[in-house]
Short mmCIF file of C-alpha atoms and ligand atoms in Angstrom, two decimals:
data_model
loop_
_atom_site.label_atom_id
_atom_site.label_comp_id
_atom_site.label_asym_id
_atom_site.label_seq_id
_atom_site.Cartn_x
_atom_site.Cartn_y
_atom_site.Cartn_z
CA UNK A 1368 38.63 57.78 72.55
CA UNK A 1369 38.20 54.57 70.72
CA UNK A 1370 38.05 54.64 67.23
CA UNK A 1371 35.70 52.86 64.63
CA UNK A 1372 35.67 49.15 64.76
CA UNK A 1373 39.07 47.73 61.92
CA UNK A 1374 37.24 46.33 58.87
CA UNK A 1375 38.39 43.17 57.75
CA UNK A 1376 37.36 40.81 55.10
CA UNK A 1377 36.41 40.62 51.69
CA UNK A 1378 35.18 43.04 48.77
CA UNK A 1379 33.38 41.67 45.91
CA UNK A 1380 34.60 44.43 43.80
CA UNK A 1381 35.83 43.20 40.86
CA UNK A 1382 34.17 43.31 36.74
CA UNK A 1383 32.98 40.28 35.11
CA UNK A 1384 30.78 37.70 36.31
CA UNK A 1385 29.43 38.46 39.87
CA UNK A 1386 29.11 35.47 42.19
CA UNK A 1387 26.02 33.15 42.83
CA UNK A 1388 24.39 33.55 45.95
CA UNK A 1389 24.89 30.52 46.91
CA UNK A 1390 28.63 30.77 46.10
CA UNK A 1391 28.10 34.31 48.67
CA UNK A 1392 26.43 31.90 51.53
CA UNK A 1393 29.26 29.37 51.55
CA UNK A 1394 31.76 32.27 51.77
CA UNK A 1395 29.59 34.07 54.38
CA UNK A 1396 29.23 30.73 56.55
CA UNK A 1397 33.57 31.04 56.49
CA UNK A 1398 34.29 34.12 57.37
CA UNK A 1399 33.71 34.24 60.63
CA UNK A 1400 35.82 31.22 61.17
CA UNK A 1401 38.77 33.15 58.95
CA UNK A 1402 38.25 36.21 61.69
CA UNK A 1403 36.94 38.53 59.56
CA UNK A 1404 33.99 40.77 60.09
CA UNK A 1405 33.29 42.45 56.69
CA UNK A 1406 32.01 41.31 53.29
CA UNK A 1407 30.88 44.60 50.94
CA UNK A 1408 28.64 43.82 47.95
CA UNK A 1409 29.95 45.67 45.17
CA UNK A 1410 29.85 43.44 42.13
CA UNK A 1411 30.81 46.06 39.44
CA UNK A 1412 28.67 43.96 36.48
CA UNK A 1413 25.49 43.97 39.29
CA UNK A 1414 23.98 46.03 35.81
CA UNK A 1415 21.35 47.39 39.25
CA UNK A 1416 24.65 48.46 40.66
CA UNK A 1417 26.24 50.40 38.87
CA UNK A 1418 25.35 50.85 34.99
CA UNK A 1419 21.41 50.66 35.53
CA UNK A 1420 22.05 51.77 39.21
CA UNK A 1421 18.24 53.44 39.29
CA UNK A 1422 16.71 50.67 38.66
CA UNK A 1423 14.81 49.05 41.68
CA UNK A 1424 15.55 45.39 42.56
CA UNK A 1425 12.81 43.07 41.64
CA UNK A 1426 11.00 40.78 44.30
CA UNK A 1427 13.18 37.64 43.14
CA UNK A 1428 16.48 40.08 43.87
CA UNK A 1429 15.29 41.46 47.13
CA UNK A 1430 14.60 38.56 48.29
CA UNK A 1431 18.20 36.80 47.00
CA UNK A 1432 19.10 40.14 48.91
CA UNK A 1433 17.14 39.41 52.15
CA UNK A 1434 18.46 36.01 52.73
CA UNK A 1435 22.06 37.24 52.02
CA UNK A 1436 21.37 39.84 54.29
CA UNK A 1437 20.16 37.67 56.51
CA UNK A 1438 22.90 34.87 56.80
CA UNK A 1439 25.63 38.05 57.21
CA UNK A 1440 23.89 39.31 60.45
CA UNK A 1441 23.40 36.03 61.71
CA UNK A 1442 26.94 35.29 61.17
CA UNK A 1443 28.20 38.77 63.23
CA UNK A 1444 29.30 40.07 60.14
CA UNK A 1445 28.69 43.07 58.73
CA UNK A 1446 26.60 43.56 55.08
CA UNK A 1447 27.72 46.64 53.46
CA UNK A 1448 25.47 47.21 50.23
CA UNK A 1449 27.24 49.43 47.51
CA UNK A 1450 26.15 51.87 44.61
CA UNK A 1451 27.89 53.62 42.05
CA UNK A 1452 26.09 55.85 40.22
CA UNK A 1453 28.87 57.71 39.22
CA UNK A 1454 28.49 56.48 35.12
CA UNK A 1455 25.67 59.18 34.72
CA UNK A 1456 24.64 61.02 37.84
CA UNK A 1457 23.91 64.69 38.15
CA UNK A 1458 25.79 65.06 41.54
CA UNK A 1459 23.88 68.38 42.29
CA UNK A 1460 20.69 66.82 40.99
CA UNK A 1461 17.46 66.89 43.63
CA UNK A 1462 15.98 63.76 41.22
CA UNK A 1463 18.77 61.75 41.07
CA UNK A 1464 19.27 61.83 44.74
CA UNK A 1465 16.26 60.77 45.23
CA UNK A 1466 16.87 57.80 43.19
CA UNK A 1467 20.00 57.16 45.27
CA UNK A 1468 18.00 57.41 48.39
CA UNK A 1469 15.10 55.50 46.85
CA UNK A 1470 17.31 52.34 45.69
CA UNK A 1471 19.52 52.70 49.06
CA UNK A 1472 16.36 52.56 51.17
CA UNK A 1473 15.41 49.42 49.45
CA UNK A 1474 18.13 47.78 50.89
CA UNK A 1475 18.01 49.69 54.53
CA UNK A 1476 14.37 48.08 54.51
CA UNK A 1477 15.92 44.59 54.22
CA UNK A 1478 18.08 45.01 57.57
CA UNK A 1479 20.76 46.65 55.59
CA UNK A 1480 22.75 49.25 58.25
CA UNK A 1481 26.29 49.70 56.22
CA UNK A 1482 26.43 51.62 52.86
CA UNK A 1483 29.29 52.47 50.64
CA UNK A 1484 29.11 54.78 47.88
CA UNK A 1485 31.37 54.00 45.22
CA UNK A 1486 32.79 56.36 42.24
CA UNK A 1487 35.58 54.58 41.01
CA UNK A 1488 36.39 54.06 38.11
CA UNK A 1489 33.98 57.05 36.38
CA UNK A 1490 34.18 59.79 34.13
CA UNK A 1491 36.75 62.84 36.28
CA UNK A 1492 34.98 65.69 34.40
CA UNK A 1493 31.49 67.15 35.86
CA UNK A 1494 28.64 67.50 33.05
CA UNK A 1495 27.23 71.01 32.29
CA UNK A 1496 24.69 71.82 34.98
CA UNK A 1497 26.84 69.92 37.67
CA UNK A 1498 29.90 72.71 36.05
CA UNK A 1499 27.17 75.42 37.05
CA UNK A 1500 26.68 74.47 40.02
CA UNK A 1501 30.10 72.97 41.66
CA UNK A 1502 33.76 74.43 41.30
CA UNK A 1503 35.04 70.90 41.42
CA UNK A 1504 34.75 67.17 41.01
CA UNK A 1505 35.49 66.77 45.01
CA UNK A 1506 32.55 69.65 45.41
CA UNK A 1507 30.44 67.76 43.80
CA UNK A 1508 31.08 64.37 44.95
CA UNK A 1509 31.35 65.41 48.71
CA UNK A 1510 28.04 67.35 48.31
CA UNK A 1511 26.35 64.11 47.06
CA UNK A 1512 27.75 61.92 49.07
CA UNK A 1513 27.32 63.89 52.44
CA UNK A 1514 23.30 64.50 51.45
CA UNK A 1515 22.78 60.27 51.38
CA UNK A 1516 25.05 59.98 54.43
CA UNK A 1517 23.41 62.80 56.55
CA UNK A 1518 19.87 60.85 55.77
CA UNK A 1519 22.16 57.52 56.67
CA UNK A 1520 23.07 59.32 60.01
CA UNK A 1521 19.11 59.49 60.50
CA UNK A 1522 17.63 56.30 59.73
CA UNK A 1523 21.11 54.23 61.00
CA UNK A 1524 23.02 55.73 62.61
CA UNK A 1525 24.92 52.92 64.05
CA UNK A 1526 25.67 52.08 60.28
CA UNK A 1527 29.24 52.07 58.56
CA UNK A 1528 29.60 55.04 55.27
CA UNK A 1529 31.84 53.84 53.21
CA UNK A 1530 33.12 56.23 50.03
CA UNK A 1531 34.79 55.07 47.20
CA UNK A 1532 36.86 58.11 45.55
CA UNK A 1533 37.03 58.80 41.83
CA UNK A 1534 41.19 59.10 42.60
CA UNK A 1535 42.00 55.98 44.89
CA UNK A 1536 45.73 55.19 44.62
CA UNK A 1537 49.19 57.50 44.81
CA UNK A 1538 49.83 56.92 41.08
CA UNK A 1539 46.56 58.38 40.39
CA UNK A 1540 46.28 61.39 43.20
CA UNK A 1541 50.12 62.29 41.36
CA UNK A 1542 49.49 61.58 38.10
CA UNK A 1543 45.96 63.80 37.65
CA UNK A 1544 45.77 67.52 37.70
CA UNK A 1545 44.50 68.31 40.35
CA UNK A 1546 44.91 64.60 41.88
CA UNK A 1547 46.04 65.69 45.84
CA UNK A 1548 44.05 68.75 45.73
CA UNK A 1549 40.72 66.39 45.16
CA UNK A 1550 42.05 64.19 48.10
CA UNK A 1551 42.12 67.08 50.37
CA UNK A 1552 38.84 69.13 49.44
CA UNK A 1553 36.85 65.71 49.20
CA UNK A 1554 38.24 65.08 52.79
CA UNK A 1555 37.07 68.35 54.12
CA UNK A 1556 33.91 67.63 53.40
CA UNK A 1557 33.17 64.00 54.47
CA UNK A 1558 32.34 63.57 57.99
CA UNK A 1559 34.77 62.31 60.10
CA UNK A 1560 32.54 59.11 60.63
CA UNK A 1561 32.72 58.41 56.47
CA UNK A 1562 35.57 55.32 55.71
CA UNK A 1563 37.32 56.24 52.48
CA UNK A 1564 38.78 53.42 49.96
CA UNK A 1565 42.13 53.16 48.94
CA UNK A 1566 44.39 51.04 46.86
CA UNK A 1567 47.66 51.95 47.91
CA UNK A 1568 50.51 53.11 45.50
CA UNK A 1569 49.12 51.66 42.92
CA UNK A 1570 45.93 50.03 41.65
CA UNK A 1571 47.02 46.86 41.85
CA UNK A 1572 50.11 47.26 44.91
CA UNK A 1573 52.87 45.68 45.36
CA UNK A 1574 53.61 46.91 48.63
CA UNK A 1575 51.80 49.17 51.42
CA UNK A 1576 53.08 50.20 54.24
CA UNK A 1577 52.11 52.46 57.03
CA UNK A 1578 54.66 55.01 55.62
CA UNK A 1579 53.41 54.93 52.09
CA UNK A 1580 49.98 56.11 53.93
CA UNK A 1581 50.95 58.77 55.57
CA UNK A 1582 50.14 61.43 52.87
CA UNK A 1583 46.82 60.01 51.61
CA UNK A 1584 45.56 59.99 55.80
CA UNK A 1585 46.74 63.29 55.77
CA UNK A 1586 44.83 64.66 52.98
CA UNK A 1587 41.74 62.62 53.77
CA UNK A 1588 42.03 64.07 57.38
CA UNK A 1589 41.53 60.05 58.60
CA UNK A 1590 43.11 56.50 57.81
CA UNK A 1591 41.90 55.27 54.67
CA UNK A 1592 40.41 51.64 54.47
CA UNK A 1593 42.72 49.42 52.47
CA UNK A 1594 41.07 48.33 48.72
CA UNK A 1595 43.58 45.08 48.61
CA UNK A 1596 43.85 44.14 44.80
CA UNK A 1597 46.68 41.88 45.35
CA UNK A 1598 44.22 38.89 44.25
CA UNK A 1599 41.90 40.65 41.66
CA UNK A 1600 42.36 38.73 38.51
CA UNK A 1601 40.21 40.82 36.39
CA UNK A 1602 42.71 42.91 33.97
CA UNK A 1603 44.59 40.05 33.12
CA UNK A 1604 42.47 37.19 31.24
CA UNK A 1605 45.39 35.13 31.46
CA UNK A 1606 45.86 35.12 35.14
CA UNK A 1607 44.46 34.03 38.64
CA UNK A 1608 46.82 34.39 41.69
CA UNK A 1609 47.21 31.89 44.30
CA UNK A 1610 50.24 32.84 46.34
CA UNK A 1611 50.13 34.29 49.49
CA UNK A 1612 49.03 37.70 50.52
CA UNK A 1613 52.70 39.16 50.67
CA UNK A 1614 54.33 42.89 50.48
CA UNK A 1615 51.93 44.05 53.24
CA UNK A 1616 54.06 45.48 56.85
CA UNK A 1617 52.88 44.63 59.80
CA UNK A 1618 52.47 48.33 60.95
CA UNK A 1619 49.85 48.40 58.27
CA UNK A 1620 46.76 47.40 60.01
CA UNK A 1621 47.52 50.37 62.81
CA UNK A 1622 47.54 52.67 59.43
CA UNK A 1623 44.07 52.06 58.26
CA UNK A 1624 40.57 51.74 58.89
CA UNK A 1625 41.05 48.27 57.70
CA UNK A 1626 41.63 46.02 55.01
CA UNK A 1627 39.61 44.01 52.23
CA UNK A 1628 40.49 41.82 49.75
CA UNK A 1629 39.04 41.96 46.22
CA UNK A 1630 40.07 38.66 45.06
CA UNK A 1631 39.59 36.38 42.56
CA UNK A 1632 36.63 36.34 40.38
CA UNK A 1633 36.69 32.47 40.10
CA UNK A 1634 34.76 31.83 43.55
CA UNK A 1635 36.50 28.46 44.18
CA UNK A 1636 40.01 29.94 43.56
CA UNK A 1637 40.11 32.82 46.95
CA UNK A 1638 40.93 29.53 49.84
CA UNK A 1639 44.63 30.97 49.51
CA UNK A 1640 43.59 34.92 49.22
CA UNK A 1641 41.20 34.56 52.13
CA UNK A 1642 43.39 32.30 54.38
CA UNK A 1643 46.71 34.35 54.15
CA UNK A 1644 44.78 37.33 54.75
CA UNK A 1645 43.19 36.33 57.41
CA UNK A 1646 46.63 34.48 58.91
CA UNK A 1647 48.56 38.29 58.28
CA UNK A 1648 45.83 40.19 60.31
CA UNK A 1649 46.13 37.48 62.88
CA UNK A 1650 49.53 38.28 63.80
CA UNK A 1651 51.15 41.09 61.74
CA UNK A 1652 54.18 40.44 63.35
CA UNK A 1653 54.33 37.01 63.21
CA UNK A 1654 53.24 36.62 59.75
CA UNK A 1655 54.96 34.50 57.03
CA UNK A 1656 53.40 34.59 53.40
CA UNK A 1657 55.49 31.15 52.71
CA UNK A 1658 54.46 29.36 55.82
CA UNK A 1659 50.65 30.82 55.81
CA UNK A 1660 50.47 29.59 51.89
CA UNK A 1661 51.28 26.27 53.35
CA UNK A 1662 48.84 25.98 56.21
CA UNK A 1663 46.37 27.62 53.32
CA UNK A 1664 46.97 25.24 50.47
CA UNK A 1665 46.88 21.87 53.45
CA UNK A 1666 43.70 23.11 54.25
CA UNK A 1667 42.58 23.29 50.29
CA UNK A 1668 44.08 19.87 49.67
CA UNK A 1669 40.29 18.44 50.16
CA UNK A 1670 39.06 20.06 47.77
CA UNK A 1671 41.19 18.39 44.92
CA UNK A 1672 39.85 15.09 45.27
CA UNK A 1673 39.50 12.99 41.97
CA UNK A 1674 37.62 10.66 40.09
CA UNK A 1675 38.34 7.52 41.24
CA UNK A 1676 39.80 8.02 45.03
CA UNK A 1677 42.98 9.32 44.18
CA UNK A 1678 43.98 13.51 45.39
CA UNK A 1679 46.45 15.65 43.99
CA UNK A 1680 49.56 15.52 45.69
CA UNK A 1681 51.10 18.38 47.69
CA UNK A 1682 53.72 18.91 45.31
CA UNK A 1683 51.35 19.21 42.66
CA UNK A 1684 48.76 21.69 44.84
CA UNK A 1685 52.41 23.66 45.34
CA UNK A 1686 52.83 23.71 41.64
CA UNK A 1687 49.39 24.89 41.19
CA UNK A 1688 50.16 27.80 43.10
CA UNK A 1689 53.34 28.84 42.01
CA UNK A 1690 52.33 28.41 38.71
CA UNK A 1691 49.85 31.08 39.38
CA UNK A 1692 51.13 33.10 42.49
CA UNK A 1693 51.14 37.17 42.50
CA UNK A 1694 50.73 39.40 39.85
CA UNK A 1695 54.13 40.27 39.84
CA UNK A 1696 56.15 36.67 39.40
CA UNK A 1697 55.64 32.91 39.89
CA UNK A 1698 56.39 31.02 43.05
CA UNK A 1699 59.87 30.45 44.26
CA UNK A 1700 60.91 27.06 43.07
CA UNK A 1701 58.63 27.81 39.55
CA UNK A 1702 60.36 31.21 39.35
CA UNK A 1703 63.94 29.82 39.53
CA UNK A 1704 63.26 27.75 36.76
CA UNK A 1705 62.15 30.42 34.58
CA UNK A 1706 64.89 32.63 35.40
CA UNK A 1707 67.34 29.69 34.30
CA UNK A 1708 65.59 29.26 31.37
CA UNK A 1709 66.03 33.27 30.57
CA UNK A 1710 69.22 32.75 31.41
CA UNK A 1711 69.91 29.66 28.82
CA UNK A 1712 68.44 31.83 26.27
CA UNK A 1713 70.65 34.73 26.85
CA UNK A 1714 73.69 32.42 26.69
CA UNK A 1715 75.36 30.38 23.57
CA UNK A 1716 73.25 26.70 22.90
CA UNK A 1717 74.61 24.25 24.71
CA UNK A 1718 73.43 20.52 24.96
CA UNK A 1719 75.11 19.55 27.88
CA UNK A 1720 73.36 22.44 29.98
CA UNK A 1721 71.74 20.90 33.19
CA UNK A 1722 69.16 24.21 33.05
CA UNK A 1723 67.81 22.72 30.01
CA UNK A 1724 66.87 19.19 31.73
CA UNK A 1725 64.62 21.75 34.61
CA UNK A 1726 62.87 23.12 32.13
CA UNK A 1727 61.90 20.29 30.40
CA UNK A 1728 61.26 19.02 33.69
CA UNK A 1729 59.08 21.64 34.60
CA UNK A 1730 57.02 21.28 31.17
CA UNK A 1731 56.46 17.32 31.89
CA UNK A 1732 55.21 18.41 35.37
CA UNK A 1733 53.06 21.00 34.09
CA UNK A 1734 51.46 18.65 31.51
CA UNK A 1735 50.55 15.65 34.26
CA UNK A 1736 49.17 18.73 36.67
CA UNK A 1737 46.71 19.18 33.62
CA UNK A 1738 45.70 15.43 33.62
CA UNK A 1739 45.43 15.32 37.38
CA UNK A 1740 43.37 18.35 37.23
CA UNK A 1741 41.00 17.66 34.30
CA UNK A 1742 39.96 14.35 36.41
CA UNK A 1743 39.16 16.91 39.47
CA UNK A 1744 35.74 15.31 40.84
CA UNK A 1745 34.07 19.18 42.02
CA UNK A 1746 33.88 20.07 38.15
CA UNK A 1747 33.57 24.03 38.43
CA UNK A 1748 36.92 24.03 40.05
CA UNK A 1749 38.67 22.15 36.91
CA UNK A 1750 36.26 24.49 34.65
CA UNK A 1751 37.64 27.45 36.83
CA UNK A 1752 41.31 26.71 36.68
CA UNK A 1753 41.25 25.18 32.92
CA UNK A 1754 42.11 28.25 30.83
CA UNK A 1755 45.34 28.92 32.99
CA UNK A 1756 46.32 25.18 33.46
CA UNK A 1757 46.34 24.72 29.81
CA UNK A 1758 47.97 27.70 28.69
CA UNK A 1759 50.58 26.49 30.82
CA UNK A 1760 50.85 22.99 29.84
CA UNK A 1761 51.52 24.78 26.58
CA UNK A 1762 53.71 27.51 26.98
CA UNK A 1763 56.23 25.53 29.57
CA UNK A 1764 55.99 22.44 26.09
CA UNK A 1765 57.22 25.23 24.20
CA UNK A 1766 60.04 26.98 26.06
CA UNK A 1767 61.89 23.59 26.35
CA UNK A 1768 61.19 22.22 23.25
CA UNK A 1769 63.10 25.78 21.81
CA UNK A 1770 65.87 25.50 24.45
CA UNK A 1771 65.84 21.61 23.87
CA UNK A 1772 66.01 22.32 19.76
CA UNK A 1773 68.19 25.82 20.01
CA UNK A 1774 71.01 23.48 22.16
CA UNK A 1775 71.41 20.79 19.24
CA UNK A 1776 70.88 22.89 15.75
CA UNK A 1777 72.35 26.43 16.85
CA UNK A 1778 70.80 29.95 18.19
CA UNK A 1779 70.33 30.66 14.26
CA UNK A 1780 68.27 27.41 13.62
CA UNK A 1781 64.34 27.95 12.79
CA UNK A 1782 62.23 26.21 15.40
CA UNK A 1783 59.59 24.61 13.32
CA UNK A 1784 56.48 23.14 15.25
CA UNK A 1785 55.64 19.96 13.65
CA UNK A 1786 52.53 19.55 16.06
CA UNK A 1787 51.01 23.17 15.73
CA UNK A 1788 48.60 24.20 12.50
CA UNK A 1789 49.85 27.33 10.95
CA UNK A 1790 47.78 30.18 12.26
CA UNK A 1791 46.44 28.10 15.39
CA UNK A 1792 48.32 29.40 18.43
CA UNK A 1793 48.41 32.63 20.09
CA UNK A 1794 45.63 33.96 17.78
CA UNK A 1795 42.45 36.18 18.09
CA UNK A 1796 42.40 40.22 18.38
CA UNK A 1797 44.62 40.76 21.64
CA UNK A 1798 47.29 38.26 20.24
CA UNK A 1799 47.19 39.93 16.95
CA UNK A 1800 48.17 43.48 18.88
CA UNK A 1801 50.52 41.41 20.93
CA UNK A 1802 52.14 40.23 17.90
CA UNK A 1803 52.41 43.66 16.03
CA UNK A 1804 53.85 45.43 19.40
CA UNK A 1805 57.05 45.44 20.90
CA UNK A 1806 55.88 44.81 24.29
CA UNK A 1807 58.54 44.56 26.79
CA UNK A 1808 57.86 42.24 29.54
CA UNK A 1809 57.08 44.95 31.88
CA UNK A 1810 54.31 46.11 29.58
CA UNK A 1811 55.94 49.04 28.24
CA UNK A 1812 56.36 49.21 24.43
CA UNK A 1813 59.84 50.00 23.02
CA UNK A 1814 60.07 52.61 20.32
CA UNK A 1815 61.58 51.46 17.61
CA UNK A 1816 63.41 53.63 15.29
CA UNK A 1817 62.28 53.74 11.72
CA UNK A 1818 63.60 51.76 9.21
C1 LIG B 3368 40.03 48.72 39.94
C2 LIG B 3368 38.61 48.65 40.38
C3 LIG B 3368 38.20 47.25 40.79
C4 LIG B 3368 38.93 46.17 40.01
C5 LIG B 3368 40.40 46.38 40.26
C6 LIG B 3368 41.32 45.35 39.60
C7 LIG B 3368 39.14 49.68 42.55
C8 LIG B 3368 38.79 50.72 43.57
N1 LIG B 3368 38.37 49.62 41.44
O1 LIG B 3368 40.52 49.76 39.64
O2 LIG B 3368 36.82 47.15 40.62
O3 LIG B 3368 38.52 44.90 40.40
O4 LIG B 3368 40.80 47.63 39.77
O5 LIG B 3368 41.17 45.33 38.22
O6 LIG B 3368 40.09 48.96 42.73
#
């Protein structure tokens, strides 16, 4: 028997600013050409969503709604509208399923056939009555989620159910109590027709492979559909990630009910996330992340057109994404760098050291990047890359001028910065903790012995 039709596409899943709808229509009118068939609405700060998630839409939003809608199905894509009530719901409560049927109906009444529920990301521990009622968080959530699917079954039944769990990667399922155990009881009671979410090993993973699904399927009792953070940006305010969609098998698809990226939240900033994704599910086999960046980024190149005529280079676009490439390091060619300059640092000063001369390379071509990017003619893509961009410009000034300074007065020599006012750099609240931590760069903190 054939099974459910693979999900591909994109997830608008992540906190912060949700985008415009007319930043949704351009993306809708591409991903069809990208191959994808999927795009969930699941903004996490749509406050109708999630925090106020009983509230009804207004006429303005339904209609915003409608025409998204609208454009979707007229593309052959599928609209999948999500809610999370999970913040404050009474999971065996008659009212607030009603609610949840009320607000979901809203959107089944504007063509709407594909629903997920999603609890991620919620409180793990049941409130009173729900403790009378339920012996367990799966209970609970499987009753709940099984009542608005069984009325989904009625009014559309051709329609997708989608369920995000409360426990949605490995680290979690082992790290919690009773983390495999809620897997397997949640599964038991889902229909076999319900998709469940999943993020791999980790939230954010750096690899996921058929293998590293095996146990999740088997507790779920199906495939679960692939959550991709690889390009969420959302935890880190100091990040976005433009390198190619990378650490994914090619038995992976086969694994799963399919895959969906939750990328960037800077709209303009997904070209790479979208187009390597789409490029891997083309051709697992095939698939290079370094020669499907390319084809990604030559395809981008239009959009960094500046004032005056002139566009950024290729070398620069490169740059651009190496600078800012995967969560877990830079690109190549940026990446070797940095690793020479670690390097530098862990060895006596020396002036004639040709690693010094590529860093201070790298900082001069960071800095013109900047001034070929602040003079980017579509604004909101300078505005969106201009926190990053300038951090760098900064930080790469500042690692050579130390190696630069450290290789002609000695390792023990003070570094004074005669262009920085005292108290003016790598300030405000989460610097301050920074500061005061021993943070390792792997995020873990060191403990230091008392002195
Ligand atoms: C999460 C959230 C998601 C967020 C992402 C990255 C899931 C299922 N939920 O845990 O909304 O964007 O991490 O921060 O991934």
């Amino acid at each position: 028997m054939e099974g459910p039709e693979f999900l591909s596409g994109v997830i608008e899943g992540f906190y912060g600013r949700p985008w415009s709808f007319e930043q949704r229509a351009t993306l809708l009118s591409r991903l069809r050409a990208f191959g994808f068939n999927t795009y969930v609405y699941a903004p996490k700060d749509d406050i109708k969503l999630r925090a106020h998630w009983r509230e009804s839409y207004g006429e303005r939003e339904l209609g915003q709604l409608a025409a998204l809608v609208q454009t979707c199905h007229d593309a052959g894509l599928r609209f999948v509208y999500s809610i999370s009530p999970g913040l404050d719901v009474s999971y065996g409560d008659a009212a607030d399923l009603a609610w949840l049927i009320g607000k979901v109906d809203q959107l089944l009444a504007l063509g709407v056939h594909d629903v997920a529920l999603l609890l991620d990301d919620i409180p793990d521990e049941l409130g009173a009555d729900d403790r009378k009622r339920f012996d367990s968080l799966a209970a609970a959530q499987g009753h709940l989620a099984e009542a608005l699917f069984e009325h989904l079954r009625e009014v559309r039944p051709e329609g997708r159910k989608l369920l995000g769990p409360t426990i949605y990667c490995r680290r979690m399922a082992d790290q919690h109590r009773v983390g495999w155990e809620y897997l397997r009881e949640l599964g038991g009671l889902l229909g076999a027709d319900v998709d469940v979410f999943w993020t791999g090993d980790e939230v954010v993973s750096e690899s996921v492979d058929a293998a590293s699904l095996a146990d999740v399927s088997e507790a779920l009792g199906r495939p679960p559909l692939l959550w991709d953070n690889l390009h969420a940006d959302d935890y880190d305010l100091r990040s976005v990630y433009l390198g190619p969609y990378s650490g994914r098998s090619a038995d992976l698809p086969a694994a799963t009910r399919g895959i969906l990226t939750n990328p960037n939240g800077p709209f303009q900033l997904n070209e790479v996330a979208f187009a390597t994704l789409a490029a891997f599910l083309r051709d697992p086999d095939g698939y290079r992340p370094e020669s499907a960046l390319g084809n990604a980024l030559a395809h981008w190149h239009s959009s960094f057109g500046l004032l005056g005529g002139d566009v950024l280079s290729t070398d620069e676009l490169w740059l651009l994404a190496e600078l800012f490439y995967l969560p877990w390091r830079c690109g190549p060619g940026v990446q070797a760098i940095l690793d020479e300059a670690q390097a530098a640092l862990s060895s006596a000063p020396d002036a004639g050291d040709g690693r010094l001369a590529r860093v201070d390379g790298l900082a001069k071509d960071v800095h013109r990047l900047f001034e070929r990017l602040a003079q980017l003619r579509d604004r909101e893509l300078f505005y969106s890359l201009h926190g990053v961009a300038l951090e760098a410009r900064r930080e790469s000034r500042v690692l050579a001028d130390y190696l630069l300074h450290r290789a002609e007065h000695g390792a023990e020599a003070r570094f004074g910065r005669p262009d920085q006012l005292p108290n003016t750099y790598r300030r405000g609240f989460a610097a301050a903790v920074h500061h005061m931590l021993p943070l390792s760069a792997d995020g873990s903190l060191a403990v230091r012995a008392a002195t």
